Short mmCIF file of C-alpha atoms in Angstrom, two decimals:
data_model
loop_
_atom_site.label_atom_id
_atom_site.label_comp_id
_atom_site.label_asym_id
_atom_site.label_seq_id
_atom_site.Cartn_x
_atom_site.Cartn_y
_atom_site.Cartn_z
CA MET A 1 -9.90 -34.65 51.58
CA LYS A 2 -7.21 -33.39 53.76
CA LYS A 3 -7.83 -30.52 51.88
CA LEU A 4 -11.37 -30.20 51.76
CA ASN A 5 -11.23 -29.93 55.46
CA LEU A 6 -8.23 -27.27 55.96
CA LEU A 7 -10.11 -25.31 53.70
CA LEU A 8 -13.75 -25.54 55.62
CA PHE A 9 -11.85 -25.23 58.44
CA ILE A 10 -9.90 -21.50 56.94
CA GLY A 11 -13.89 -20.49 56.44
CA ILE A 12 -14.81 -20.45 59.44
CA ILE A 13 -11.67 -19.32 61.79
CA ALA A 14 -12.47 -16.42 58.46
CA ILE A 15 -15.83 -15.16 60.05
CA PHE A 16 -15.19 -14.82 63.30
CA ILE A 17 -11.96 -12.49 62.58
CA LEU A 18 -13.08 -10.84 59.92
CA PRO A 19 -14.88 -7.70 60.58
CA SER A 20 -18.70 -7.55 59.56
CA CYS A 21 -19.50 -6.30 56.80
CA GLU A 22 -23.10 -4.74 58.35
CA PRO A 23 -22.19 -1.19 59.33
CA GLU A 24 -22.33 -0.37 62.77
CA PRO A 25 -25.73 1.33 63.89
CA GLN A 26 -25.41 4.77 64.05
CA PRO A 27 -26.87 6.79 67.13
CA THR A 28 -29.78 8.74 66.83
CA PRO A 29 -30.01 13.29 65.70
CA THR A 30 -30.31 14.98 68.96
CA TYR A 31 -33.16 16.83 68.02
CA GLU A 32 -34.92 13.32 66.51
CA LEU A 33 -34.89 12.24 70.43
CA MET A 34 -36.14 15.26 71.67
CA GLU A 35 -39.14 15.89 69.53
CA GLY A 36 -42.69 14.78 71.28
CA VAL A 37 -44.42 15.55 74.51
CA TRP A 38 -42.65 15.59 77.71
CA GLU A 39 -43.40 17.16 81.24
CA LEU A 40 -41.32 18.50 83.70
CA THR A 41 -40.86 15.97 86.38
CA ALA A 42 -37.86 17.30 88.07
CA ALA A 43 -35.94 20.79 88.64
CA THR A 44 -33.04 22.14 90.60
CA GLN A 45 -31.18 24.79 91.01
CA ALA A 46 -27.90 25.21 93.12
CA ASP A 47 -28.93 21.57 93.65
CA THR A 48 -32.62 22.46 95.45
CA SER A 49 -36.04 21.78 93.94
CA ILE A 50 -37.76 24.34 92.47
CA LEU A 51 -40.74 22.20 90.48
CA ASN A 52 -43.66 22.68 92.97
CA LYS A 53 -42.40 26.51 92.72
CA VAL A 54 -42.57 26.37 88.97
CA THR A 55 -45.47 24.41 88.99
CA SER A 56 -47.43 25.83 91.66
CA VAL A 57 -49.98 27.29 88.41
CA PHE A 58 -50.20 23.90 86.61
CA PRO A 59 -48.07 21.45 85.26
CA THR A 60 -45.61 22.01 82.92
CA TYR A 61 -45.50 20.30 79.19
CA VAL A 62 -43.93 20.85 76.67
CA GLN A 63 -44.19 19.46 73.00
CA LEU A 64 -41.46 19.84 70.40
CA ASP A 65 -42.20 19.25 66.38
CA ASP A 66 -40.36 18.40 62.86
CA LYS A 67 -41.23 22.20 62.35
CA ASN A 68 -39.14 23.96 64.89
CA SER A 69 -42.38 24.65 66.85
CA VAL A 70 -43.34 24.81 70.64
CA ASN A 71 -46.04 24.20 72.94
CA SER A 72 -45.41 24.00 76.12
CA THR A 73 -47.57 25.19 79.56
CA ALA A 74 -43.94 26.71 81.13
CA GLY A 75 -44.90 30.16 80.96
CA PRO A 76 -44.14 30.03 84.59
CA LEU A 77 -41.63 28.34 84.21
CA PHE A 78 -39.48 30.75 81.91
CA MET A 79 -40.35 33.87 84.08
CA TYR A 80 -38.86 32.11 86.95
CA ILE A 81 -35.46 31.60 84.33
CA VAL A 82 -36.32 34.77 83.11
CA TYR A 83 -36.96 36.93 86.57
CA GLY A 84 -35.46 34.53 89.51
CA ASP A 85 -36.55 32.83 92.63
CA SER A 86 -37.23 36.47 94.73
CA ARG A 87 -38.72 38.38 91.99
CA PHE A 88 -40.77 35.40 90.75
CA ILE A 89 -42.12 34.75 94.13
CA ASN A 90 -43.88 38.15 94.41
CA VAL A 91 -46.26 37.44 90.51
CA THR A 92 -47.42 33.70 91.73
CA SER A 93 -50.76 34.31 93.14
CA ARG A 94 -51.28 37.02 89.62
CA LEU A 95 -50.07 34.20 87.05
CA ASP A 96 -54.11 32.91 86.29
CA GLU A 97 -53.96 36.72 84.15
CA VAL A 98 -51.32 35.66 81.75
CA PHE A 99 -51.59 32.30 81.83
CA SER A 100 -55.06 30.20 80.79
CA TYR A 101 -54.19 26.77 80.07
CA ALA A 102 -57.90 25.51 81.31
CA ASN A 103 -58.68 27.06 78.69
CA LEU A 104 -56.42 26.39 76.03
CA SER A 105 -54.60 29.27 75.09
CA LEU A 106 -50.49 27.73 75.78
CA THR A 107 -47.63 29.54 75.37
CA GLU A 108 -45.42 29.23 72.19
CA GLY A 109 -42.08 29.46 71.04
CA GLU A 110 -39.43 27.89 68.31
CA TRP A 111 -36.24 26.06 68.83
CA PHE A 112 -32.92 25.52 67.14
CA ILE A 113 -30.79 22.89 67.17
CA ASP A 114 -28.11 21.52 64.32
CA LYS A 115 -30.03 18.92 63.00
CA ASN A 116 -29.04 15.43 61.33
CA LYS A 117 -25.79 15.31 64.29
CA VAL A 118 -25.26 14.07 68.23
CA VAL A 119 -25.00 17.92 70.19
CA ASP A 120 -25.36 19.13 73.66
CA ASN A 121 -26.59 22.10 73.18
CA PHE A 122 -29.64 24.21 71.42
CA THR A 123 -31.21 27.21 71.52
CA ILE A 124 -34.80 28.02 72.64
CA GLU A 125 -37.26 30.88 72.33
CA MET A 126 -40.41 30.89 73.97
CA LYS A 127 -43.18 34.20 74.21
CA LEU A 128 -44.58 34.97 76.88
CA ARG A 129 -48.30 36.33 75.67
CA PHE A 130 -50.03 39.51 78.39
CA PRO A 131 -53.14 39.81 77.63
CA THR A 132 -53.71 43.60 78.08
CA MET A 133 -51.39 46.60 78.31
CA GLU A 134 -52.39 46.43 81.71
CA THR A 135 -51.75 43.47 82.62
CA LEU A 136 -47.89 44.03 82.00
CA ASN A 137 -47.59 46.69 83.69
CA ASN A 138 -48.93 44.97 87.16
CA ILE A 139 -46.67 41.85 86.34
CA PHE A 140 -43.64 43.91 85.95
CA VAL A 141 -44.29 46.65 88.87
CA LEU A 142 -44.58 43.46 90.90
CA LEU A 143 -41.17 41.97 89.18
CA ASN A 144 -39.68 45.05 90.00
CA VAL A 145 -38.63 45.56 86.73
CA ASP A 146 -38.96 48.24 83.82
CA PRO A 147 -41.86 47.04 81.37
CA PRO A 148 -40.90 46.50 78.17
CA GLU A 149 -41.52 48.87 75.58
CA ILE A 150 -44.13 47.72 73.75
CA ALA A 151 -44.61 50.00 71.10
CA ALA A 152 -47.93 51.50 69.55
CA ASP A 153 -47.43 49.96 66.55
CA ALA A 154 -46.64 47.04 67.98
CA MET A 155 -47.76 43.02 66.55
CA ASP A 156 -49.17 41.90 69.89
CA ILE A 157 -48.37 41.91 73.75
CA ILE A 158 -45.81 40.10 73.92
CA VAL A 159 -42.14 39.27 75.07
CA TYR A 160 -39.68 36.65 73.42
CA HIS A 161 -36.86 35.18 75.30
CA LYS A 162 -34.75 33.84 73.67
CA PHE A 163 -32.08 30.70 74.82
CA ARG A 164 -28.39 30.35 73.33
CA ASP A 165 -26.43 27.24 74.21
CA VAL A 166 -28.31 25.40 76.32
CA SER A 167 -27.42 22.25 77.49
CA ILE A 168 -28.95 19.22 76.15
CA SER A 169 -28.89 15.37 77.26
CA VAL A 170 -31.27 12.82 75.55
CA SER A 171 -29.81 9.73 73.95
CA ASP A 172 -30.56 6.41 73.27
CA ASP A 173 -29.91 4.80 76.01
CA ASN A 174 -32.83 6.26 77.51
CA PRO A 175 -34.58 8.20 74.79
CA ASP A 176 -37.30 8.35 77.19
CA GLN A 177 -35.59 10.62 79.73
CA MET A 178 -34.63 14.36 78.35
CA ILE A 179 -32.25 16.56 80.35
CA TRP A 180 -31.91 20.47 80.20
CA GLU A 181 -29.12 23.07 81.44
CA TRP A 182 -29.20 26.59 81.82
CA THR A 183 -25.66 27.42 82.67
CA ASP A 184 -23.22 30.24 82.33
CA ASN A 185 -22.95 29.30 78.77
CA VAL A 186 -26.29 30.54 77.98
CA THR A 187 -26.84 33.45 76.07
CA PRO A 188 -30.20 35.26 76.83
CA VAL A 189 -31.57 37.55 73.64
CA TYR A 190 -34.80 39.62 75.39
CA ASN A 191 -37.06 41.89 72.93
CA THR A 192 -40.40 42.73 71.77
CA LYS A 193 -41.26 42.90 68.36
CA ASP A 194 -42.69 45.91 66.13
CA LYS A 195 -45.20 45.53 63.36
CA TYR A 196 -42.97 44.46 60.62
CA GLY A 197 -41.71 41.97 62.65
CA ASP A 198 -38.39 43.28 63.81
CA PRO A 199 -36.57 42.78 67.19
CA VAL A 200 -36.61 45.99 69.50
CA LEU A 201 -34.09 45.25 72.26
CA TYR A 202 -35.75 44.46 75.79
CA THR A 203 -33.24 45.36 78.53
CA GLY A 204 -35.39 45.98 81.39
CA VAL A 205 -33.95 43.45 82.90
CA SER A 206 -30.41 41.97 82.87
CA THR A 207 -29.60 39.23 80.93
CA ASP A 208 -27.11 37.71 83.58
CA SER A 209 -29.31 37.23 86.21
CA TYR A 210 -31.21 34.24 84.85
CA SER A 211 -31.71 31.60 86.64
CA ARG A 212 -29.12 28.76 86.50
CA CYS A 213 -31.45 25.42 86.64
CA LYS A 214 -31.36 21.71 85.35
CA LEU A 215 -34.76 20.14 84.25
CA THR A 216 -35.92 17.30 83.65
CA PHE A 217 -38.54 15.89 81.69
CA THR A 218 -39.61 12.78 81.07
CA LYS A 219 -41.62 11.50 77.78
CA ARG A 220 -45.35 10.83 77.57
CA VAL A 221 -46.89 9.19 75.10
CA LYS A 222 -50.50 11.26 74.93
CA SER A 223 -51.13 14.55 73.08
CA LEU A 224 -50.10 17.64 74.83
CA THR A 225 -53.75 18.94 74.55
CA ASP A 226 -54.90 15.48 75.85
CA MET A 227 -52.29 15.87 78.74
CA VAL A 228 -53.51 19.85 79.70
CA ASN A 229 -57.46 18.70 79.54
CA GLN A 230 -56.55 15.83 82.13
CA ALA A 231 -53.87 18.31 83.96
CA VAL A 232 -57.60 20.55 84.11
CA GLN A 233 -59.58 17.80 85.42
CA ASP A 234 -57.87 16.35 87.69
CA THR A 235 -57.41 20.49 88.76
CA THR A 236 -61.13 20.61 89.12
CA THR A 237 -61.56 16.50 91.25
CA THR A 238 -59.33 18.08 93.36
CA ASN A 239 -60.64 21.41 94.17
#
């Protein structure tokens, strides 16, 4: 009997002191947490809010999918990042010529990241599409920079803005908040494309002058289309 009690005692102790055989849960890869529809809810540069500036035309929504596609209303935001505050102010009254979000003409792009890992940076490339050459030239005159050369055989009037090593912060602890940050470690590349889809470097604006800013996004459960339509309805009601 004593021997049996001793064995039971040893068994109970072993339960508490031996490590569990179950593997510890692994953190969700960053790219999985980034997927979905997000709304820009805070934006700062040098600790000063720029949210009202970049959302003055339309709320900023971003949809990231598992095929590396970006659909968004983030055109004004990326114009601010590329061309800076002083130049951006000059074109705010003309942005409706470029971005027709009420008609669901969204700003597209791509995003790239080291998948299946928890990482702290990613790459994003956004396409700023201009409806006509006249509009493109007018906008760039207001920006006070040389417009990109759009070749006669170009596929479309688009300027591609790529940013490598943008800081990303999102985790299982707070999966509904995502923070992007443009630091000095970011490497911008701007180009257009010819009829073959090959990049043509655009040097009209310095790649060193991008806005160092911090963007905070909040995840939304509605689809991007629903979010855009609701914003249009809210604007119509307000006016």
